[in-house]
XYZ file of C-alpha atoms in Angstrom:
687
model
C -37.727 -28.495 9.643
C -35.434 -30.024 12.060
C -32.854 -27.920 14.065
C -29.369 -27.996 12.560
C -27.166 -30.737 14.446
C -23.504 -30.491 15.082
C -20.900 -30.109 17.592
C -19.094 -26.916 16.908
C -18.349 -24.670 19.665
C -15.996 -22.630 21.200
C -14.030 -24.017 23.904
C -13.599 -20.551 25.832
C -17.082 -19.550 25.568
C -20.345 -21.040 26.237
C -23.418 -21.052 24.028
C -24.665 -17.830 25.012
C -21.339 -16.377 26.418
C -20.616 -12.576 25.362
C -17.241 -11.481 26.011
C -17.318 -7.968 27.511
C -15.026 -6.345 24.565
C -17.933 -7.523 22.160
C -21.082 -5.658 23.560
C -21.981 -2.368 22.064
C -24.852 -1.657 23.837
C -27.254 -2.953 26.819
C -30.769 -1.537 26.737
C -33.567 -2.528 29.445
C -37.192 -2.342 28.433
C -40.322 -2.038 30.274
C -43.574 -3.819 28.265
C -46.020 -2.622 30.140
C -45.145 1.234 30.630
C -43.679 0.738 26.885
C -40.205 2.591 28.220
C -36.548 1.439 27.680
C -33.270 2.865 28.396
C -29.862 2.340 27.428
C -28.181 1.664 30.525
C -24.450 2.140 31.096
C -22.312 1.890 34.232
C -23.076 3.698 37.490
C -26.680 4.449 36.268
C -30.211 4.525 38.196
C -33.168 2.452 36.675
C -36.181 4.079 37.733
C -38.521 1.213 36.156
C -38.537 -2.660 36.630
C -37.436 -4.445 33.540
C -39.193 -6.772 31.896
C -36.700 -7.538 29.097
C -32.697 -7.162 28.733
C -31.318 -6.883 25.208
C -27.651 -7.010 24.462
C -26.535 -5.557 21.342
C -23.104 -7.043 20.235
C -20.320 -5.778 17.972
C -20.361 -9.259 16.093
C -24.506 -8.106 14.570
C -26.033 -10.492 17.645
C -28.826 -9.446 19.714
C -29.130 -11.384 23.111
C -32.576 -11.230 24.797
C -33.429 -11.973 28.367
C -37.146 -12.100 29.561
C -37.532 -11.746 33.626
C -41.145 -13.451 33.218
C -40.081 -15.739 35.885
C -37.917 -13.400 37.922
C -39.209 -10.661 40.600
C -39.138 -6.888 39.517
C -36.031 -6.175 42.059
C -34.063 -9.542 41.024
C -34.610 -8.361 37.604
C -33.257 -4.626 38.318
C -30.552 -5.810 40.182
C -29.447 -8.255 37.202
C -29.581 -5.309 34.943
C -27.599 -3.112 36.843
C -24.863 -5.659 37.840
C -24.572 -6.624 34.056
C -24.353 -2.599 32.987
C -21.682 -2.110 35.618
C -19.366 -4.936 34.786
C -19.654 -4.434 30.815
C -17.647 -1.436 30.435
C -14.037 -2.011 32.643
C -12.576 1.473 32.982
C -8.985 0.175 32.867
C -7.037 -2.194 30.316
C -5.748 -4.190 33.086
C -8.969 -4.915 34.127
C -9.709 -7.114 31.120
C -9.763 -10.880 31.140
C -6.575 -11.370 29.511
C -4.468 -9.777 32.318
C -6.329 -11.993 35.101
C -6.165 -15.036 33.243
C -2.446 -14.794 32.361
C -1.868 -13.714 35.946
C -2.918 -16.989 37.150
C -0.816 -19.176 34.595
C 2.477 -17.355 36.292
C 1.121 -17.351 39.744
C 0.667 -21.338 39.334
C 3.341 -21.905 36.759
C 1.422 -24.442 35.219
C -1.816 -24.810 33.062
C -4.989 -22.962 33.643
C -7.974 -25.078 33.214
C -5.795 -27.920 31.300
C -4.760 -25.194 28.963
C -1.240 -23.562 28.378
C -1.445 -20.239 27.386
C 1.781 -19.518 26.583
C 3.793 -19.689 23.339
C 3.715 -18.631 19.516
C 1.262 -19.406 17.185
C 0.257 -22.749 16.395
C -1.073 -23.958 13.085
C -4.076 -25.930 12.449
C -4.613 -29.647 12.918
C -1.492 -31.558 11.131
C 0.145 -28.150 10.747
C 0.474 -27.593 14.458
C 4.565 -27.967 14.022
C 4.522 -25.439 11.675
C 4.560 -22.226 13.552
C 3.299 -18.520 12.539
C 6.376 -16.203 12.761
C 5.209 -13.381 15.311
C 8.117 -10.824 13.825
C 8.994 -9.764 17.356
C 12.623 -10.956 16.799
C 15.461 -10.443 14.359
C 15.201 -13.578 12.865
C 11.642 -13.597 11.794
C 12.308 -10.425 9.541
C 15.345 -11.835 8.475
C 13.798 -15.091 6.925
C 11.183 -12.843 5.626
C 13.724 -10.447 3.725
C 15.278 -14.012 2.441
C 11.930 -15.417 1.724
C 10.886 -12.344 -0.671
C 14.606 -12.084 -2.044
C 15.147 -8.521 -0.839
C 18.934 -8.434 -1.186
C 19.007 -4.962 -0.435
C 17.220 -4.093 2.657
C 18.558 -5.263 5.951
C 16.962 -5.762 9.582
C 17.230 -2.706 11.786
C 17.593 -2.801 15.398
C 17.749 1.258 16.026
C 14.598 0.870 17.923
C 15.622 -1.943 20.111
C 14.270 -1.001 24.092
C 11.667 1.255 21.756
C 14.262 3.779 22.153
C 13.465 5.952 18.759
C 9.629 5.288 18.571
C 6.916 3.470 20.984
C 4.913 2.888 18.336
C 7.038 1.004 16.198
C 8.099 -2.482 16.550
C 11.903 -3.152 18.352
C 13.091 -4.909 14.422
C 11.972 -3.580 10.998
C 13.397 -3.789 7.869
C 15.006 -0.671 5.622
C 16.938 -0.205 2.806
C 20.788 -1.038 3.328
C 21.972 1.995 2.246
C 20.141 3.819 5.139
C 22.946 3.730 8.073
C 21.344 3.698 11.602
C 22.494 7.097 12.712
C 20.912 8.569 9.693
C 17.377 6.747 10.657
C 17.805 8.226 14.377
C 18.175 11.812 12.825
C 15.595 11.492 10.225
C 13.176 9.747 12.798
C 12.307 13.474 14.639
C 10.978 14.631 11.413
C 8.174 11.804 10.827
C 4.944 12.117 12.852
C 5.210 9.732 15.598
C 8.901 9.258 14.769
C 7.277 6.107 12.319
C 10.144 6.008 10.072
C 9.436 4.108 6.523
C 8.952 0.282 6.920
C 9.577 -2.337 4.547
C 6.866 -4.625 3.983
C 7.461 -6.692 1.251
C 9.558 -7.313 -2.192
C 8.603 -8.304 -5.466
C 10.555 -11.014 -7.613
C 11.314 -8.195 -9.831
C 12.864 -6.345 -7.347
C 10.211 -3.408 -6.645
C 9.464 -2.951 -2.678
C 6.605 -2.140 -1.200
C 7.296 0.483 1.820
C 4.812 2.104 4.274
C 5.544 5.694 5.608
C 4.303 8.423 7.794
C 3.727 11.793 7.003
C 6.863 14.287 7.244
C 5.835 16.980 9.816
C 8.865 18.693 9.557
C 7.929 21.255 6.744
C 11.490 22.918 6.235
C 13.003 19.720 6.164
C 10.349 17.783 4.459
C 11.841 17.974 0.546
C 15.459 16.850 1.732
C 14.144 13.946 3.766
C 11.976 12.599 1.079
C 14.054 13.038 -1.439
C 16.652 11.030 0.894
C 14.729 8.312 1.367
C 13.352 7.811 -1.933
C 16.744 7.806 -3.343
C 17.585 4.852 -0.900
C 14.723 2.888 -1.824
C 15.477 3.571 -5.554
C 19.142 2.321 -4.364
C 17.695 -1.020 -3.176
C 16.043 -1.718 -6.556
C 17.952 -4.024 -8.817
C 17.201 -1.519 -12.091
C 17.088 1.472 -9.915
C 13.711 1.795 -10.751
C 11.862 5.304 -9.672
C 9.657 5.467 -6.439
C 5.704 5.683 -6.998
C 4.162 7.480 -4.131
C 0.530 6.804 -3.245
C -1.162 9.267 -0.260
C -3.679 7.214 0.988
C -5.194 9.942 2.859
C -6.377 11.573 -0.352
C -7.478 8.276 -2.278
C -9.214 6.202 0.302
C -12.380 6.988 2.384
C -10.934 7.977 6.026
C -11.783 5.823 9.050
C -14.739 8.448 10.306
C -16.364 7.616 7.108
C -15.611 3.856 7.334
C -17.352 3.659 10.859
C -20.297 5.757 10.155
C -20.899 3.166 6.549
C -20.315 0.110 9.460
C -23.160 1.833 11.862
C -25.463 2.097 9.097
C -24.565 -1.684 7.509
C -25.093 -2.983 11.456
C -28.612 -0.938 11.574
C -29.470 -2.321 8.412
C -28.752 -6.173 9.180
C -30.132 -6.239 12.571
C -33.227 -4.290 11.677
C -36.620 -5.837 12.733
C -38.815 -6.874 11.781
C -37.360 -7.523 8.501
C -40.852 -7.390 6.279
C -40.670 -3.551 6.987
C -37.608 -2.980 4.873
C -37.616 -5.526 2.639
C -38.978 -3.455 -0.628
C -36.146 -0.884 -0.011
C -33.301 -3.051 1.437
C -31.279 -3.008 -1.616
C -31.252 0.567 -1.937
C -30.661 0.916 1.945
C -27.497 -1.263 1.548
C -26.422 0.922 -1.225
C -27.002 3.845 1.001
C -24.325 2.319 3.485
C -21.596 3.107 1.239
C -19.905 -0.182 2.929
C -19.751 -1.981 -0.460
C -18.612 1.057 -2.098
C -15.917 1.470 0.432
C -14.886 -2.006 -0.224
C -14.332 -1.515 -3.933
C -12.473 1.605 -3.356
C -9.753 -0.368 -1.161
C -9.638 -3.156 -3.625
C -9.481 -1.036 -6.943
C -6.711 1.157 -5.019
C -4.742 -2.062 -4.033
C -5.229 -2.986 -7.480
C -3.792 0.171 -9.550
C -0.651 -0.356 -7.024
C -0.313 -4.192 -7.978
C 0.225 -2.507 -11.743
C 2.572 -0.204 -10.631
C 4.947 -3.273 -8.929
C 4.015 -6.018 -11.317
C 4.160 -4.408 -14.730
C 6.093 -0.805 -14.083
C 8.749 -2.551 -12.096
C 8.813 0.257 -9.637
C 8.648 0.475 -5.804
C 5.711 1.641 -4.088
C 5.563 3.763 -1.174
C 2.028 4.112 0.732
C 1.971 7.346 2.639
C -0.472 8.175 5.411
C -0.496 10.849 8.058
C 0.379 8.113 10.976
C 1.046 5.143 8.705
C -1.011 2.893 10.786
C -4.432 2.583 9.626
C -5.441 2.805 5.918
C -1.778 1.790 5.053
C -2.496 -1.626 6.705
C -5.519 -2.658 4.486
C -3.471 -1.509 0.902
C -0.362 -2.973 2.274
C -2.206 -6.404 3.005
C -4.300 -6.382 0.140
C -1.460 -6.085 -2.186
C 0.635 -8.944 -0.554
C -2.456 -10.949 -0.694
C -2.708 -10.333 -4.554
C 0.774 -10.841 -5.531
C 1.927 -13.263 -3.110
C 0.405 -16.786 -3.134
C 2.324 -17.644 0.379
C -0.218 -14.909 2.109
C -2.979 -16.897 0.381
C -2.402 -19.974 2.830
C -3.549 -19.964 6.446
C 0.099 -19.739 8.055
C 1.176 -17.159 5.501
C -2.213 -15.026 5.825
C -1.738 -15.085 9.761
C 2.095 -13.980 9.197
C 0.816 -11.194 7.303
C -1.278 -10.052 9.841
C 1.429 -10.317 12.391
C 3.690 -8.525 9.939
C 1.232 -5.617 8.700
C -1.306 -5.023 11.647
C -0.293 -6.430 15.009
C 3.835 -5.277 14.874
C 3.192 -2.161 12.711
C 0.924 -0.744 15.145
C -2.514 -1.103 14.156
C -4.387 0.443 17.137
C -6.192 -2.708 18.144
C -7.443 -0.689 21.342
C -8.805 2.313 20.022
C -10.322 1.441 16.588
C -11.702 -1.651 18.025
C -12.872 0.231 21.367
C -12.516 -2.424 23.614
C -12.883 -0.170 26.539
C -15.630 1.842 25.100
C -14.111 5.391 25.692
C -12.770 5.751 22.529
C -13.721 8.385 20.172
C -11.891 6.959 16.997
C -13.386 3.853 16.735
C -13.303 2.028 13.114
C -13.797 -1.457 11.601
C -10.556 -1.462 9.437
C -9.782 -5.051 10.153
C -13.258 -6.182 9.378
C -13.045 -4.142 6.009
C -9.777 -5.789 5.155
C -11.204 -9.161 6.134
C -14.152 -8.436 3.921
C -12.090 -7.340 1.043
C -10.175 -10.444 1.389
C -13.522 -12.688 1.411
C -14.356 -10.799 -1.773
C -11.127 -12.060 -3.369
C -11.760 -15.736 -1.855
C -15.458 -15.538 -3.298
C -13.915 -14.641 -6.773
C -10.992 -16.965 -6.823
C -11.548 -19.746 -4.411
C -9.532 -22.441 -5.663
C -6.539 -19.583 -4.846
C -7.266 -19.624 -0.815
C -6.359 -22.364 1.530
C -8.687 -20.713 4.026
C -12.681 -20.551 4.149
C -14.767 -18.131 5.063
C -15.664 -19.789 8.236
C -12.071 -19.062 9.007
C -11.893 -15.296 8.276
C -15.364 -14.663 10.203
C -13.897 -16.411 13.391
C -10.678 -14.427 13.035
C -12.907 -11.555 13.169
C -14.784 -12.662 16.418
C -11.189 -13.315 17.913
C -10.322 -9.681 17.954
C -13.380 -9.434 20.348
C -11.994 -11.670 22.731
C -10.116 -10.490 25.508
C -7.827 -13.074 26.164
C -5.462 -13.326 23.479
C -2.838 -10.250 23.525
C -2.849 -10.397 19.579
C -5.654 -7.931 18.850
C -5.546 -6.173 22.313
C -2.997 -2.954 22.231
C -2.385 -0.341 20.329
C 1.308 -1.468 19.437
C 3.665 -3.858 21.202
C 5.074 -1.338 23.349
C 1.863 -0.881 24.922
C 1.888 -4.791 25.523
C 5.256 -4.677 27.416
C 4.404 -1.331 29.403
C 0.711 -2.315 30.685
C 1.700 -5.941 31.327
C 5.291 -4.924 33.167
C 3.122 -2.666 35.304
C 0.423 -5.359 36.087
C 3.158 -7.779 36.580
C 4.739 -5.449 39.432
C 1.399 -4.909 41.230
C 0.692 -8.577 41.189
C 4.361 -9.271 42.179
C 4.970 -11.656 39.208
C 8.791 -12.134 38.183
C 9.283 -11.876 34.305
C 12.699 -12.494 34.725
C 14.340 -11.938 31.152
C 10.718 -11.589 29.266
C 9.384 -8.192 28.067
C 6.282 -8.230 29.458
C 3.997 -10.926 29.922
C 3.157 -14.184 27.671
C -0.332 -13.638 26.643
C -2.112 -16.275 24.612
C -1.679 -16.356 20.698
C -4.798 -16.126 18.492
C -2.840 -18.140 16.477
C -3.071 -21.045 18.673
C -6.753 -22.152 17.706
C -6.508 -25.218 19.594
C -7.692 -22.748 22.490
C -10.455 -22.067 21.096
C -11.813 -25.079 19.000
C -11.346 -28.772 18.938
C -9.219 -30.233 15.948
C -12.176 -31.591 13.937
C -13.769 -27.874 14.089
C -10.534 -26.535 12.868
C -10.856 -28.429 9.557
C -13.982 -25.812 9.109
C -10.958 -23.592 8.498
C -9.878 -25.479 4.941
C -11.289 -24.327 2.080
C -12.164 -27.667 -0.102
C -11.817 -25.785 -3.393
C -8.229 -24.713 -2.824
C -5.925 -26.183 -5.123
C -2.439 -26.882 -3.682
C 1.000 -25.799 -5.065
C 2.062 -29.350 -5.956
C -1.210 -29.940 -7.519
C -2.040 -30.429 -11.580
C -4.406 -28.306 -13.136
C -6.297 -29.330 -16.391
C -6.179 -26.679 -19.105
C -7.836 -27.673 -22.505
C -7.197 -31.158 -21.951
C -3.295 -30.617 -21.049
C -2.026 -31.595 -17.579
C -0.115 -28.835 -16.008
C 1.548 -28.313 -12.767
C 1.863 -24.525 -10.780
C 5.367 -23.505 -10.021
C 6.527 -20.096 -9.403
C 8.976 -18.269 -11.170
C 9.699 -15.434 -12.315
C 8.843 -16.248 -15.846
C 5.131 -17.332 -15.445
C 4.883 -15.507 -11.862
C 2.371 -12.834 -13.525
C 0.729 -15.166 -15.742
C -2.716 -14.402 -15.186
C -6.945 -15.403 -15.030
C -9.815 -15.788 -16.414
C -11.643 -14.181 -19.445
C -12.478 -10.686 -19.011
C -16.205 -10.129 -17.776
C -19.070 -8.472 -19.716
C -18.616 -5.087 -17.995
C -14.844 -4.962 -18.110
C -15.188 -1.022 -18.321
C -16.209 -1.400 -14.433
C -12.843 -3.037 -13.745
C -10.707 -0.663 -15.672
C -10.020 2.988 -15.171
C -9.596 5.514 -18.156
C -8.050 8.814 -18.246
C -11.619 10.227 -18.938
C -12.593 8.967 -15.307
C -9.752 10.084 -13.060
C -11.830 13.592 -12.213
C -12.975 12.904 -8.606
C -16.480 13.142 -8.011
C -19.135 12.870 -5.338
C -19.355 9.169 -4.320
C -16.557 8.160 -6.987
C -14.985 4.816 -6.543
C -12.562 6.099 -9.085
C -9.971 8.123 -7.448
C -6.571 9.086 -9.458
C -3.267 8.257 -7.793
C -1.366 11.318 -6.545
C 2.016 10.359 -6.741
C 4.116 13.060 -4.657
C 7.374 12.370 -6.041
C 9.258 10.781 -8.931
C 6.012 10.154 -11.365
C 6.885 7.972 -14.215
C 7.184 9.910 -17.392
C 4.670 7.803 -19.330
C 1.087 8.303 -18.451
C -0.171 5.083 -16.910
C -4.030 5.098 -18.011
C -3.207 3.526 -21.409
C -0.878 0.749 -20.189
C -3.145 0.160 -17.373
C -5.951 -0.509 -19.055
C -4.132 -2.579 -21.202
C -2.407 -4.420 -18.418
C -5.969 -5.314 -16.842
C -7.668 -6.415 -20.252
C -4.507 -8.521 -21.312
C -4.598 -10.173 -17.758
C -8.309 -10.770 -17.641
C -7.866 -12.403 -21.052
C -5.485 -15.064 -19.582
C -6.291 -18.509 -17.950
C -5.967 -18.654 -14.334
C -3.055 -19.250 -11.970
C -4.082 -19.925 -8.870
C -0.056 -19.240 -7.519
C 0.451 -15.992 -9.481
C -1.159 -12.438 -9.591
C -5.074 -12.322 -8.931
C -6.682 -9.120 -9.370
C -10.468 -8.571 -8.317
C -13.567 -8.091 -10.515
C -14.933 -4.608 -9.499
C -18.248 -4.508 -11.084
C -21.251 -3.639 -8.783
C -22.529 -7.295 -9.522
C -19.373 -9.278 -8.089
C -18.889 -7.001 -4.920
C -21.190 -8.900 -2.941
C -22.561 -8.199 0.749
C -20.286 -11.031 3.232
C -23.694 -12.899 4.113
C -22.041 -15.394 6.534
C -20.335 -12.733 8.825
C -23.439 -10.341 8.851
C -26.474 -12.365 8.790
C -25.423 -15.567 10.750
C -27.774 -14.289 13.944
C -30.469 -13.952 11.448
C -33.335 -16.427 11.433
C -31.921 -19.080 8.752
C -33.197 -19.685 5.447
C -34.112 -23.262 5.337
C -33.287 -25.007 2.044
C -33.568 -28.550 1.965
C -31.132 -30.140 -0.385
C -29.831 -26.581 -1.382
C -28.104 -23.251 -0.731
C -24.660 -22.388 -0.402
C -24.018 -25.216 2.821
C -25.101 -27.681 0.537
C -22.639 -27.117 -2.215
C -20.034 -26.665 0.870
C -21.001 -30.229 1.887
C -20.905 -31.839 -1.450
C -17.467 -30.132 -2.510
C -16.132 -31.445 0.546
C -16.867 -35.036 -0.096
C -15.631 -34.726 -3.317
C -12.052 -33.082 -2.167
C -12.100 -36.224 0.112
C -12.749 -38.925 -2.188
C -9.959 -37.244 -4.442
C -7.499 -37.206 -1.410
C -8.822 -41.215 -0.777
C -7.872 -41.820 -4.267
C -4.366 -39.974 -3.902
C -3.484 -42.043 -0.956
C -4.945 -45.405 -2.411
C -2.863 -44.442 -5.500
C 0.381 -44.040 -3.345
C 0.225 -46.871 -1.055
C -0.217 -48.767 -4.134
C 2.842 -47.726 -5.409
C 4.935 -48.081 -2.505
C 3.091 -51.549 -1.704
C 2.604 -50.263 1.745
C 1.327 -52.234 4.733
C -2.613 -52.563 4.927
C -1.869 -51.025 8.172
C -0.476 -47.822 7.415
C -2.928 -47.447 4.743
C -5.846 -47.562 7.097
C -4.058 -45.066 9.292
C -3.469 -42.648 6.027
C -6.954 -42.865 5.227
C -8.173 -41.894 8.575
C -6.389 -38.256 7.802
C -8.485 -35.657 6.530
C -8.561 -31.959 5.957
C -12.251 -32.084 5.252
C -14.973 -31.505 7.771
C -17.326 -33.577 6.018
C -15.998 -36.656 4.843
C -16.290 -39.339 1.995
C -17.809 -42.715 3.423
C -16.267 -43.975 0.476
C -15.873 -43.863 -3.546
C -18.894 -42.738 -5.283
C -20.276 -40.954 -2.014
C -24.067 -40.426 -2.897
C -25.416 -40.065 0.504
C -26.924 -36.797 1.258
C -26.224 -33.988 4.489
C -25.557 -36.073 7.379
C -27.844 -33.785 9.509
C -29.968 -30.750 8.269
C -27.864 -27.634 7.141
C -28.820 -24.178 7.603
C -27.732 -20.858 5.742
C -25.560 -19.735 8.570
C -23.677 -22.818 8.900
C -21.673 -23.601 11.351
C -23.035 -20.697 13.562
C -26.449 -21.120 14.280
C -26.838 -22.388 17.900
C -29.657 -24.666 19.100
C -31.976 -22.457 20.638
C -30.262 -19.533 19.477
C -31.354 -16.343 21.623
C -31.319 -13.895 18.856
C -34.230 -15.469 16.934
C -36.856 -12.728 16.051
C -39.425 -15.665 16.017
C -39.255 -15.591 20.012
C -39.566 -12.852 22.527
C -36.612 -13.932 24.634
C -35.186 -16.734 27.220
C -36.318 -16.785 30.875
C -33.561 -15.644 32.817
C -34.226 -18.146 35.324
C -33.230 -20.930 32.762
C -29.417 -19.523 33.087
C -29.748 -18.931 36.720
C -31.218 -22.031 37.866
C -29.953 -22.331 41.589
C -27.624 -19.314 41.428
C -28.020 -16.541 43.487
C -28.412 -12.864 42.605
C -25.203 -11.280 44.091
C -23.700 -7.527 43.911
C -20.296 -6.886 44.829
C -20.137 -3.075 44.282
C -22.048 -0.087 46.582
C -22.935 1.615 43.379
C -25.703 -1.242 42.717
C -27.221 -1.398 46.400
C -30.281 0.366 47.904
C -31.778 1.202 44.162
C -35.305 2.256 44.076
């Protein structure tokens, strides 16, 4: 079959470039002696390599052969790559060098302005993603959600209280700054309760670290919960969820991720094909995905149906609570299912709330606390996108590229453990490089939300989901035309009919006892548990919800049966040899839906111009504007796909080095005319 033809590429990375922070392991191989060695920095290599294999954190395997290179050159190349693959200090990462050049030159670097905030996508570039670094961003979010009894607190300005909290965050209006300062000493990491979101019915979502002061624990707990209760218009009780007891810990998630990676990159595939599904089950990855979705849905029920505020409690309040808080908001608030809204959610609940990207992503390869929680969150969102595609503005390509961007050490967004670390490290770097910061709080690193730094306007169209139904779009149900309008009355009007295995998505009282490998874990509120047992009403709530028609701009809940929690193939299998299905497969469906959506847009534009009697010139200009990557050539477009499309579209580069069908790519292909150079004494004079 012909190779896939398209021009999708990353503007920052070449076809075979691997960011240093994306390298998992470097292995050298000698075929004749049947030797191999995992190569680290400052190590000696006692045999002449015939092959170099780079295992990447995005499941990619890059192979280089040395068939056309001398043995000494091959050894020097391997040692040099191993040496530079593990920077020993945060300030040695590429982002610091890049931003240092920008400040020294006071101009664009390589034609790109790395400063500024998060630009949108395509025509939405003027719509900025709030970074929640300022008082005003938090204040706007309070007003957007109608949280009238909450206020923006500036007690941590200059990081005077806690270095792992943002400078500004939201607290109950009844809590005075002096009380917050006093209470902060009792929390682990001095991480005081953080407001995340408000339901239209007044229920609040709050994140909180554990209280380490045992003597003061009950008093402070009571004071915080009373303040949250007073912030509710109905003065409803507070429901606390101990995430450390309800969800898998970061070590279990890391172990599952390692098993999943081994399974997905295993070669040859034929050896594992017969037991592949049982091997997938044994990784526990999908089991943990289901756990997060299930627990988040239970807490959605508490806010939506019981009208109570929910407090997510965790030891430090900056790992599992990032996932749970984000999923709850994606399910409840349609704004977070748009591109800009989703980006603001990640800024608010991950970047500014102090998720430890540096340690959890292990950018410097020396953390013993590595765990792919951010990937697990994106996988959970993909499950919802797969089940309710018309409810999300973004596509799975967007989610995959977002995961990849966390491994590119150019963007400051996913580089640090907390905002304070960014200020501290960048200030030290600025002093060492004689960079004048003026009134800035640290260096301004490029923001990952400015997607124009990575992709052309044409390629950014792949971020758009062709099945998405915008807020103003009509919906036909039982022959009647409806328009989606969010209001308190119909906010929770709900989705499609119940699946046959409804019991798999509902928790009954008899299932509350935890058992080994169980996905069904009882919520353990530590304070103010509602008097009525929630099991029966929760089951009825889910049953009623699934029986109603879909409201794309209201609440969505996940289907949790085993058949409906799937493996995210586009993300995990994109480097495996593609399935080549002529005129078939999911990518063909994506192409045809895109063309159909573009035809609908063309028709809408024609109707608007017809009604307004606009000029032909303006008509042609607007027709050129499309949010689809694949466009219709005209109405009733019956043409096939323009190029051959593979199952891993758009991630299959021509000449993919990872294909198992080839032994590798001669390094001379990439080093033609280049000199093998060494710049450290460590690598010289090797035997």
